[in-house]
Short mmCIF file of C-alpha atoms and ligand atoms in Angstrom, two decimals:
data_model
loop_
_atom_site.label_atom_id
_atom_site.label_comp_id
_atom_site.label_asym_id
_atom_site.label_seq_id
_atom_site.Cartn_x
_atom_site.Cartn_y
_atom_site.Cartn_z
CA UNK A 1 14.13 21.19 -3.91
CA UNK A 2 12.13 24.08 -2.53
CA UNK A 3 12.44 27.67 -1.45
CA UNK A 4 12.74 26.79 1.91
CA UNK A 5 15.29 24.15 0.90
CA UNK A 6 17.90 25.29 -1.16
CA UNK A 7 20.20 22.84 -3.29
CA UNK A 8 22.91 24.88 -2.07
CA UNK A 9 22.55 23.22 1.79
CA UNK A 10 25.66 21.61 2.89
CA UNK A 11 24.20 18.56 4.43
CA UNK A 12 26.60 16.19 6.34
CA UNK A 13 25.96 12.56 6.15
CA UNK A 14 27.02 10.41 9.20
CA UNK A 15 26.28 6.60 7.43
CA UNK A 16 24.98 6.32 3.87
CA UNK A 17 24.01 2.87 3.34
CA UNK A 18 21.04 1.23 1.76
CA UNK A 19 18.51 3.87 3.71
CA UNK A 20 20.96 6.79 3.33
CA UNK A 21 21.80 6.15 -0.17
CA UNK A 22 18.21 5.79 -0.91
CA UNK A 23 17.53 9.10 0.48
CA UNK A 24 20.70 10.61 -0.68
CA UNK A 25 19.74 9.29 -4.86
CA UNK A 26 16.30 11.05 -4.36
CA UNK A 27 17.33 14.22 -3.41
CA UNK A 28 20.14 14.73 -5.88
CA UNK A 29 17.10 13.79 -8.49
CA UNK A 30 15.32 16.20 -7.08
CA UNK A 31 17.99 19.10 -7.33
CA UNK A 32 20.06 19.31 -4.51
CA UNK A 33 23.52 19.59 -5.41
CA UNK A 34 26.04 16.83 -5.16
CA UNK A 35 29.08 18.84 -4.06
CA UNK A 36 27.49 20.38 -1.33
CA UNK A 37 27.44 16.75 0.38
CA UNK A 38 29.92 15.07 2.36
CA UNK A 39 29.17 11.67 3.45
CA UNK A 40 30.86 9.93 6.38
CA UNK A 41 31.68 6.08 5.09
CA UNK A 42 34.35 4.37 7.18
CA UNK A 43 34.88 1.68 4.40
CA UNK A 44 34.68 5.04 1.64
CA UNK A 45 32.17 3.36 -0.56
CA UNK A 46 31.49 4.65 -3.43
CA UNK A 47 29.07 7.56 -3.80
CA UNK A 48 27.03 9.58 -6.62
CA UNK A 49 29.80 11.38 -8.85
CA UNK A 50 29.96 14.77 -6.77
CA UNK A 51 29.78 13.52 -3.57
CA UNK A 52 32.90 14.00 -1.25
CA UNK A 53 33.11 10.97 1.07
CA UNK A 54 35.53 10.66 4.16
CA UNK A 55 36.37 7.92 6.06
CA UNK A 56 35.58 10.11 9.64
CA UNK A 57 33.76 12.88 10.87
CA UNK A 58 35.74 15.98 10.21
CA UNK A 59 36.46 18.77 12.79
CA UNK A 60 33.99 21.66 12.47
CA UNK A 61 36.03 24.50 11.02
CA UNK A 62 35.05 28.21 9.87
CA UNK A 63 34.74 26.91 5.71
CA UNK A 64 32.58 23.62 6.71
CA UNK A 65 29.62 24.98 8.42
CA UNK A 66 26.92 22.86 7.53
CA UNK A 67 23.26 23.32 7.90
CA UNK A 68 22.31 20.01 8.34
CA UNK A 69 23.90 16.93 9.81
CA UNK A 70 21.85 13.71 8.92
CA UNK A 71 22.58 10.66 11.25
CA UNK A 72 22.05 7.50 8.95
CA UNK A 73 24.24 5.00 10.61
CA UNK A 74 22.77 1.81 12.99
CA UNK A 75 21.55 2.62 16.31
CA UNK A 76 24.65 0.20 17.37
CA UNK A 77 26.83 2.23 15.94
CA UNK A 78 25.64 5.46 17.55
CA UNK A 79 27.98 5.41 20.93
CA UNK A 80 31.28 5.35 18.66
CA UNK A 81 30.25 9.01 17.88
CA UNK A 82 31.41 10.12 21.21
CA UNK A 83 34.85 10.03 20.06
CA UNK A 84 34.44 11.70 17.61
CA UNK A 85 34.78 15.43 16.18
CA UNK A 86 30.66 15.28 15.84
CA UNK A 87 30.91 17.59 19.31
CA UNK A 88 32.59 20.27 17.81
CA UNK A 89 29.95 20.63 14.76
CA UNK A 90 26.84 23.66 15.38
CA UNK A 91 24.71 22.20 12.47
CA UNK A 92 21.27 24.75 12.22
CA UNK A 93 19.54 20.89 12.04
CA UNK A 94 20.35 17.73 13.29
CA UNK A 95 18.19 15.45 11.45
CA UNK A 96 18.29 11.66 12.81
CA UNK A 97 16.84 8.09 10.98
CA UNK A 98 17.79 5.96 14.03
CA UNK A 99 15.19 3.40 14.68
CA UNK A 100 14.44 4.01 18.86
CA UNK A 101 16.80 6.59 19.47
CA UNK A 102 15.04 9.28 21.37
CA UNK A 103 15.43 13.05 20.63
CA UNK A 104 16.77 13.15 24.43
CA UNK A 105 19.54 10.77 23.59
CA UNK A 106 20.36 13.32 20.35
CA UNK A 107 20.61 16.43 21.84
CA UNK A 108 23.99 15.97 23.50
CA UNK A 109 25.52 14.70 20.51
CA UNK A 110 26.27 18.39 18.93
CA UNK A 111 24.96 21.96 19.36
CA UNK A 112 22.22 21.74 16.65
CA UNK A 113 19.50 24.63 16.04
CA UNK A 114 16.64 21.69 16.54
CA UNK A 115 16.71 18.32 16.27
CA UNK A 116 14.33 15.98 14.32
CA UNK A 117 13.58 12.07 14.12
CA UNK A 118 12.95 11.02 11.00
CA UNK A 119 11.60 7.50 9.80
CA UNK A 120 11.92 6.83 6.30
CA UNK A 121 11.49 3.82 4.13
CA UNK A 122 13.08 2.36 1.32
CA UNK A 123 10.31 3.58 -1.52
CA UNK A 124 11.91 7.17 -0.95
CA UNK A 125 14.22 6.17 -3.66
CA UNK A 126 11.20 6.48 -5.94
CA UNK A 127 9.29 9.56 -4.15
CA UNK A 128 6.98 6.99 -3.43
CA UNK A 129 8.17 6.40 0.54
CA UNK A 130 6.85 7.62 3.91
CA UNK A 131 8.20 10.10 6.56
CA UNK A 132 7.26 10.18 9.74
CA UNK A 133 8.75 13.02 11.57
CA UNK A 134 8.95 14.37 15.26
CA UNK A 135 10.58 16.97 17.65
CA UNK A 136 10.41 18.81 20.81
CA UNK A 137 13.03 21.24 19.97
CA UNK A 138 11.69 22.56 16.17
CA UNK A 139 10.24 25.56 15.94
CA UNK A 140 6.79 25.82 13.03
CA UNK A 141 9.31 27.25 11.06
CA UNK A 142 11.73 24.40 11.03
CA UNK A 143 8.93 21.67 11.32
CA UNK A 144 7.87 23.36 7.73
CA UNK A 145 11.73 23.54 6.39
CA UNK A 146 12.17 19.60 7.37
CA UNK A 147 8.45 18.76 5.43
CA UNK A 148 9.87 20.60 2.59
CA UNK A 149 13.14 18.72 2.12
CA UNK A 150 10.90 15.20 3.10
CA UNK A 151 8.05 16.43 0.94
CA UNK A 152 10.14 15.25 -2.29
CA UNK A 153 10.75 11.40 -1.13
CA UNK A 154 6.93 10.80 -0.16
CA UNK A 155 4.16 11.25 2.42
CA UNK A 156 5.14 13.37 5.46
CA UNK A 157 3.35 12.87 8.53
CA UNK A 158 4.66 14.50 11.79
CA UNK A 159 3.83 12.59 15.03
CA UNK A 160 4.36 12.91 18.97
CA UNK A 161 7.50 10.93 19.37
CA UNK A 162 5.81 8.30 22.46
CA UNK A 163 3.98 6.64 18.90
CA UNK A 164 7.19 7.15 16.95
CA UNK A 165 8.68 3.36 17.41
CA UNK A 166 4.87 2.43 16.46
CA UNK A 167 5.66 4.23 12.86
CA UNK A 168 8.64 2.75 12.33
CA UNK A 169 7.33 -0.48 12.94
CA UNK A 170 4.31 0.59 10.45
CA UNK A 171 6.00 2.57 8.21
CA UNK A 172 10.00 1.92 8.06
CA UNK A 173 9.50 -1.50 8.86
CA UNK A 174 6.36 -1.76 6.61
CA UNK A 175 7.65 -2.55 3.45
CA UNK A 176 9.92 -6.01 4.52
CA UNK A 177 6.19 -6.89 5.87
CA UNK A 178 4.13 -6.57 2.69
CA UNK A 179 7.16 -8.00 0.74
CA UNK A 180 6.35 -11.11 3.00
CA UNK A 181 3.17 -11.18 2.13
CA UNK A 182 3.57 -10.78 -1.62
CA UNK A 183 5.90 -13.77 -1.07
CA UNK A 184 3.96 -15.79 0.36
CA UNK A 185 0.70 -15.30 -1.99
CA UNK A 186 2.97 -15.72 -4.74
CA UNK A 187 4.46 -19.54 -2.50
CA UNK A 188 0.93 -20.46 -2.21
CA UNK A 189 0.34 -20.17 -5.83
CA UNK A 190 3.47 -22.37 -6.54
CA UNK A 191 2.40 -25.01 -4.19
CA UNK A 192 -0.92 -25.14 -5.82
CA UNK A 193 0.79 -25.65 -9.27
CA UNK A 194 2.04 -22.44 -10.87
CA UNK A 195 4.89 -21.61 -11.99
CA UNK A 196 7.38 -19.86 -9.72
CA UNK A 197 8.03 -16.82 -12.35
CA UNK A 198 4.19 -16.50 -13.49
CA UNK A 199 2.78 -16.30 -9.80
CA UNK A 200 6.00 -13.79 -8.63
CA UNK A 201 4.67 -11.88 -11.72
CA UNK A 202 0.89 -11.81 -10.93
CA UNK A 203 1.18 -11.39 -6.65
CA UNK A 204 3.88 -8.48 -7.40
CA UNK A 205 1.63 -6.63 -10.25
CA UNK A 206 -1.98 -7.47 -7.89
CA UNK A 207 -0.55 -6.09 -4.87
CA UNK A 208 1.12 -2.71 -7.30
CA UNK A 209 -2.31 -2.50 -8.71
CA UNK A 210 -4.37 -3.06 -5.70
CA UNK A 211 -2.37 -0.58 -3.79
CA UNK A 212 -2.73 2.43 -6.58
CA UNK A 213 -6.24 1.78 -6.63
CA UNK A 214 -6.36 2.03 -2.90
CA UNK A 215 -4.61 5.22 -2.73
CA UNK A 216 -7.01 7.12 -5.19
CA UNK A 217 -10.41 5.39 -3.88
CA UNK A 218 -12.51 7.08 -1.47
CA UNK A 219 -13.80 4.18 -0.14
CA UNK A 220 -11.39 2.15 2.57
CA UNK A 221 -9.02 -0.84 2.13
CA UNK A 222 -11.65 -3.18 4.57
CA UNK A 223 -14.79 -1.50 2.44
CA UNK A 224 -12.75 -1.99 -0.61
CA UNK A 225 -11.98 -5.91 0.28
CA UNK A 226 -15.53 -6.45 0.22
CA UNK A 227 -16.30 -4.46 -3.06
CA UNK A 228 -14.34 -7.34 -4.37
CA UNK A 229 -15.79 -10.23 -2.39
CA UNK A 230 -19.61 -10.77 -3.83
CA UNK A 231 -21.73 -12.86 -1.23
CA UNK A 232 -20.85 -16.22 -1.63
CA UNK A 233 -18.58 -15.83 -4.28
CA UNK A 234 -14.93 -17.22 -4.03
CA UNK A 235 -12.95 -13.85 -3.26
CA UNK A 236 -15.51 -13.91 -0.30
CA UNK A 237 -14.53 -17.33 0.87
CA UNK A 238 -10.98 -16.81 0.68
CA UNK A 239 -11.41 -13.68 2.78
CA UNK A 240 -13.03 -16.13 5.48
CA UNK A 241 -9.74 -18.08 5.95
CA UNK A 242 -7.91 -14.83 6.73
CA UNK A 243 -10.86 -13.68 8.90
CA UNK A 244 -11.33 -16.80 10.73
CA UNK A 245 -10.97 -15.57 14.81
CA UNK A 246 -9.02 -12.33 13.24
CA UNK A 247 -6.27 -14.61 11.81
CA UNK A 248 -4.30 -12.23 9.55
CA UNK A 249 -5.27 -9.06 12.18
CA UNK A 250 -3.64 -10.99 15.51
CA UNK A 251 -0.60 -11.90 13.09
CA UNK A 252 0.21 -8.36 12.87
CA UNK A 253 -0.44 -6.77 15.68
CA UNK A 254 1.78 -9.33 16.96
CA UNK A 255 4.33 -8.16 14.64
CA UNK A 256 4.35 -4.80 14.66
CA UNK A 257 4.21 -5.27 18.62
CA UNK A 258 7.99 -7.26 18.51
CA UNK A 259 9.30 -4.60 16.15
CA UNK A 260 8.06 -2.03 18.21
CA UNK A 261 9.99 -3.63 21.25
CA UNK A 262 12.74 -4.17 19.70
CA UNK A 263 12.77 -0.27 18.94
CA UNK A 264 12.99 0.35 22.33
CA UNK A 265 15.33 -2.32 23.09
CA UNK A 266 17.77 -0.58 20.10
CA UNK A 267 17.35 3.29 22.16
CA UNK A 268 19.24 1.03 25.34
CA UNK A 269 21.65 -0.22 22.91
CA UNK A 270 22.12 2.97 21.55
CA UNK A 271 22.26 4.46 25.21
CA UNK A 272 25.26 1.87 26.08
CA UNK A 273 22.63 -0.27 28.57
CA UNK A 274 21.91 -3.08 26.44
CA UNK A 275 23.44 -5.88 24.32
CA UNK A 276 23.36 -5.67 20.70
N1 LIG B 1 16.91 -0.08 5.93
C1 LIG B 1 15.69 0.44 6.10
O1 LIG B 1 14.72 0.10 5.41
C2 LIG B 1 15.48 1.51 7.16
C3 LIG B 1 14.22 2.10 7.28
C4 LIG B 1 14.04 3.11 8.22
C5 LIG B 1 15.09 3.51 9.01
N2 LIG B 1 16.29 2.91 8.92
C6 LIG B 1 17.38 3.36 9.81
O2 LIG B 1 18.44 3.76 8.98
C7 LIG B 1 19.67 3.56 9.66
C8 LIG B 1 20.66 2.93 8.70
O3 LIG B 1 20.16 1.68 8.24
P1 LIG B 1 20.71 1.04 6.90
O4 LIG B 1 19.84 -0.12 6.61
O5 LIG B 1 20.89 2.10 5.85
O6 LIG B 1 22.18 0.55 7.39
P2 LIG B 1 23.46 0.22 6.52
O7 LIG B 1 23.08 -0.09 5.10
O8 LIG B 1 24.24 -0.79 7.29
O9 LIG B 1 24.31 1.59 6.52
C9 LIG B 1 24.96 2.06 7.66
C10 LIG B 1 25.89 3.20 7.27
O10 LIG B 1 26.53 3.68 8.48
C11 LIG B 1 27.94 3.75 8.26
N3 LIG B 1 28.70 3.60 9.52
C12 LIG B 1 28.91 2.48 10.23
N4 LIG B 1 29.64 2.77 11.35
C13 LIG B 1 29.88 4.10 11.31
C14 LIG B 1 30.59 5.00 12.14
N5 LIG B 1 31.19 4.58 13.27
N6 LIG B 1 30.66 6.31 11.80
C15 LIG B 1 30.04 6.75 10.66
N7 LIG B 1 29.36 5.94 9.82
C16 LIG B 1 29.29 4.63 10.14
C17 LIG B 1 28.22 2.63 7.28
O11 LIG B 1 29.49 2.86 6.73
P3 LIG B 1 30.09 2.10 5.44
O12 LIG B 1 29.61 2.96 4.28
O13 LIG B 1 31.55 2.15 5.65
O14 LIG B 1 29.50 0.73 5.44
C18 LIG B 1 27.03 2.79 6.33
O15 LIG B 1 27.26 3.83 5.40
C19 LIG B 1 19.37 2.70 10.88
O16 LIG B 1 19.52 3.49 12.04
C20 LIG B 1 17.94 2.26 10.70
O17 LIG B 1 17.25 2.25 11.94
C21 LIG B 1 16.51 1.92 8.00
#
């Protein structure tokens, strides 16, 4: 990993399941070592060879002190923790991926040296994913420690946490989004006449290809959109359709609006005040 990381840190995992695992697979690429890992799994699914999984959280004990604790189970299943042995841990980091739940509803969980949200998405598996990060309680030392250990599943971005159900909306969320869209280029194309497996092919590789592009042009996504559109060619009136009274723009602010809400509905959940 990193000199401030070591891939001797004894990292419990509370939940490893598709975001976990993702996370989990990337860093063990990346050097961190597989026996220093324990990961909490209630069913005991299986885990990368080296990884010691138990069906509950164990009691904290002289020989299992572990620097960080990473929460990676479902909001939902956050009040069950209570009854736990969680309590009895003193972790230097308590590093959560709960979608909504705040670093105030964290802090009485166990008596970590800081605690830090963290919103991942599923491209971490590839280094290719985003982190958005944020605490009240991490000091510019530890803020630097937790970009180091993100730094190897993607972009790291640390925000204040009153815009942090906004990134997960953007960023966690993100990807089921642009999978959507990809979809539904690729449905448009069929309905038009092509093939299903041809136009899956071509939306997937345009969208792979327009991204990377993206990424390494100076220009922006909106400048670049009308690099491709020549006046009055077709790209251009394609680009109408979507633009017509800010079609494709009220879509999703409407979306990432409803995800964001239902962030914040997740934190009651979480708190024991709402309904899943
Ligand atoms: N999926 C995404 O793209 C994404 C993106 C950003 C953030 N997140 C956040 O990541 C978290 C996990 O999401 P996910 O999609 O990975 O969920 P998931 O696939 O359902 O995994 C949940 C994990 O939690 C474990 N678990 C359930 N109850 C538990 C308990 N009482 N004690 C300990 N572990 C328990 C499960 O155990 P078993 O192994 O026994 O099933 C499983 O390993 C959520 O809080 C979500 O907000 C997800």
């Amino acid at each position: 990993l990193s000199d401030a990381v070591p891939s001797t840190c004894r990292m419990l995992m509370v939940g490893c399941g598709a975001m976990g695992g993702a996370m989990l697979e990337r860093w063990l690429e990346c050097g961190l070592r597989a026996d220093r890992v324990t990961v909490v799994s209630p069913s005991l699914r299986a885990m990368p060879t080296g990884v010691h999984v138990v069906p509950a959280i164990p009691s904290a004990s002289a020989d299992d002190g572990f620097d960080l604790i990473l929460l990676a189970l479902k909001p939902q299943q956050l009040p069950r923790l209570a009854e736990t042995a969680l309590g009895t841990h003193a972790p230097g980091l308590l590093i959560s991926i709960l979608a909504g739940v705040t670093e105030a509803q964290l802090q009485p969980l166990c008596r970590a040296g800081a605690v830090v949200r963290a919103m991942p998405n599923l491209p971490v598996r590839l280094g290719k994913g985003v982190v958005g990060l944020t605490s009240h309680s991490a000091s510019a030392t530890t803020r630097e420690v937790v970009s180091e250990l993100m730094r190897p599943l993607g972009l790291v971005e640390w925000v204040d946490e009153d815009r942090f159900d906004l990134v997960t909306a953007l960023a966690g969320s993100g990807p089921a989004f642009l999978y959507r869209f990809v979809d539904a280029l690729a449905a448009a194309a069929v309905a038009r006449g092509m093939p299903q497996d041809s136009a899956d092919r071509l939306a997937l590789a345009t969208v792979e290809g327009a991204a990377a592009l993206a990424s390494q042009s100076d220009l922006s996504p909106a400048a670049l959109a009308d690099r491709v559109a020549s006046p009055a060619g077709s790209t251009r009136e394609g680009l109408n359709v979507l633009d017509q009274e800010n079609a494709l723009k009220r879509l999703l602010h409407r979306t990432l609006a409803a995800s964001e809400r239902r962030n914040r509905e997740l934190a009651a959940i979480a708190a024991g005040e709402g309904n899943a």
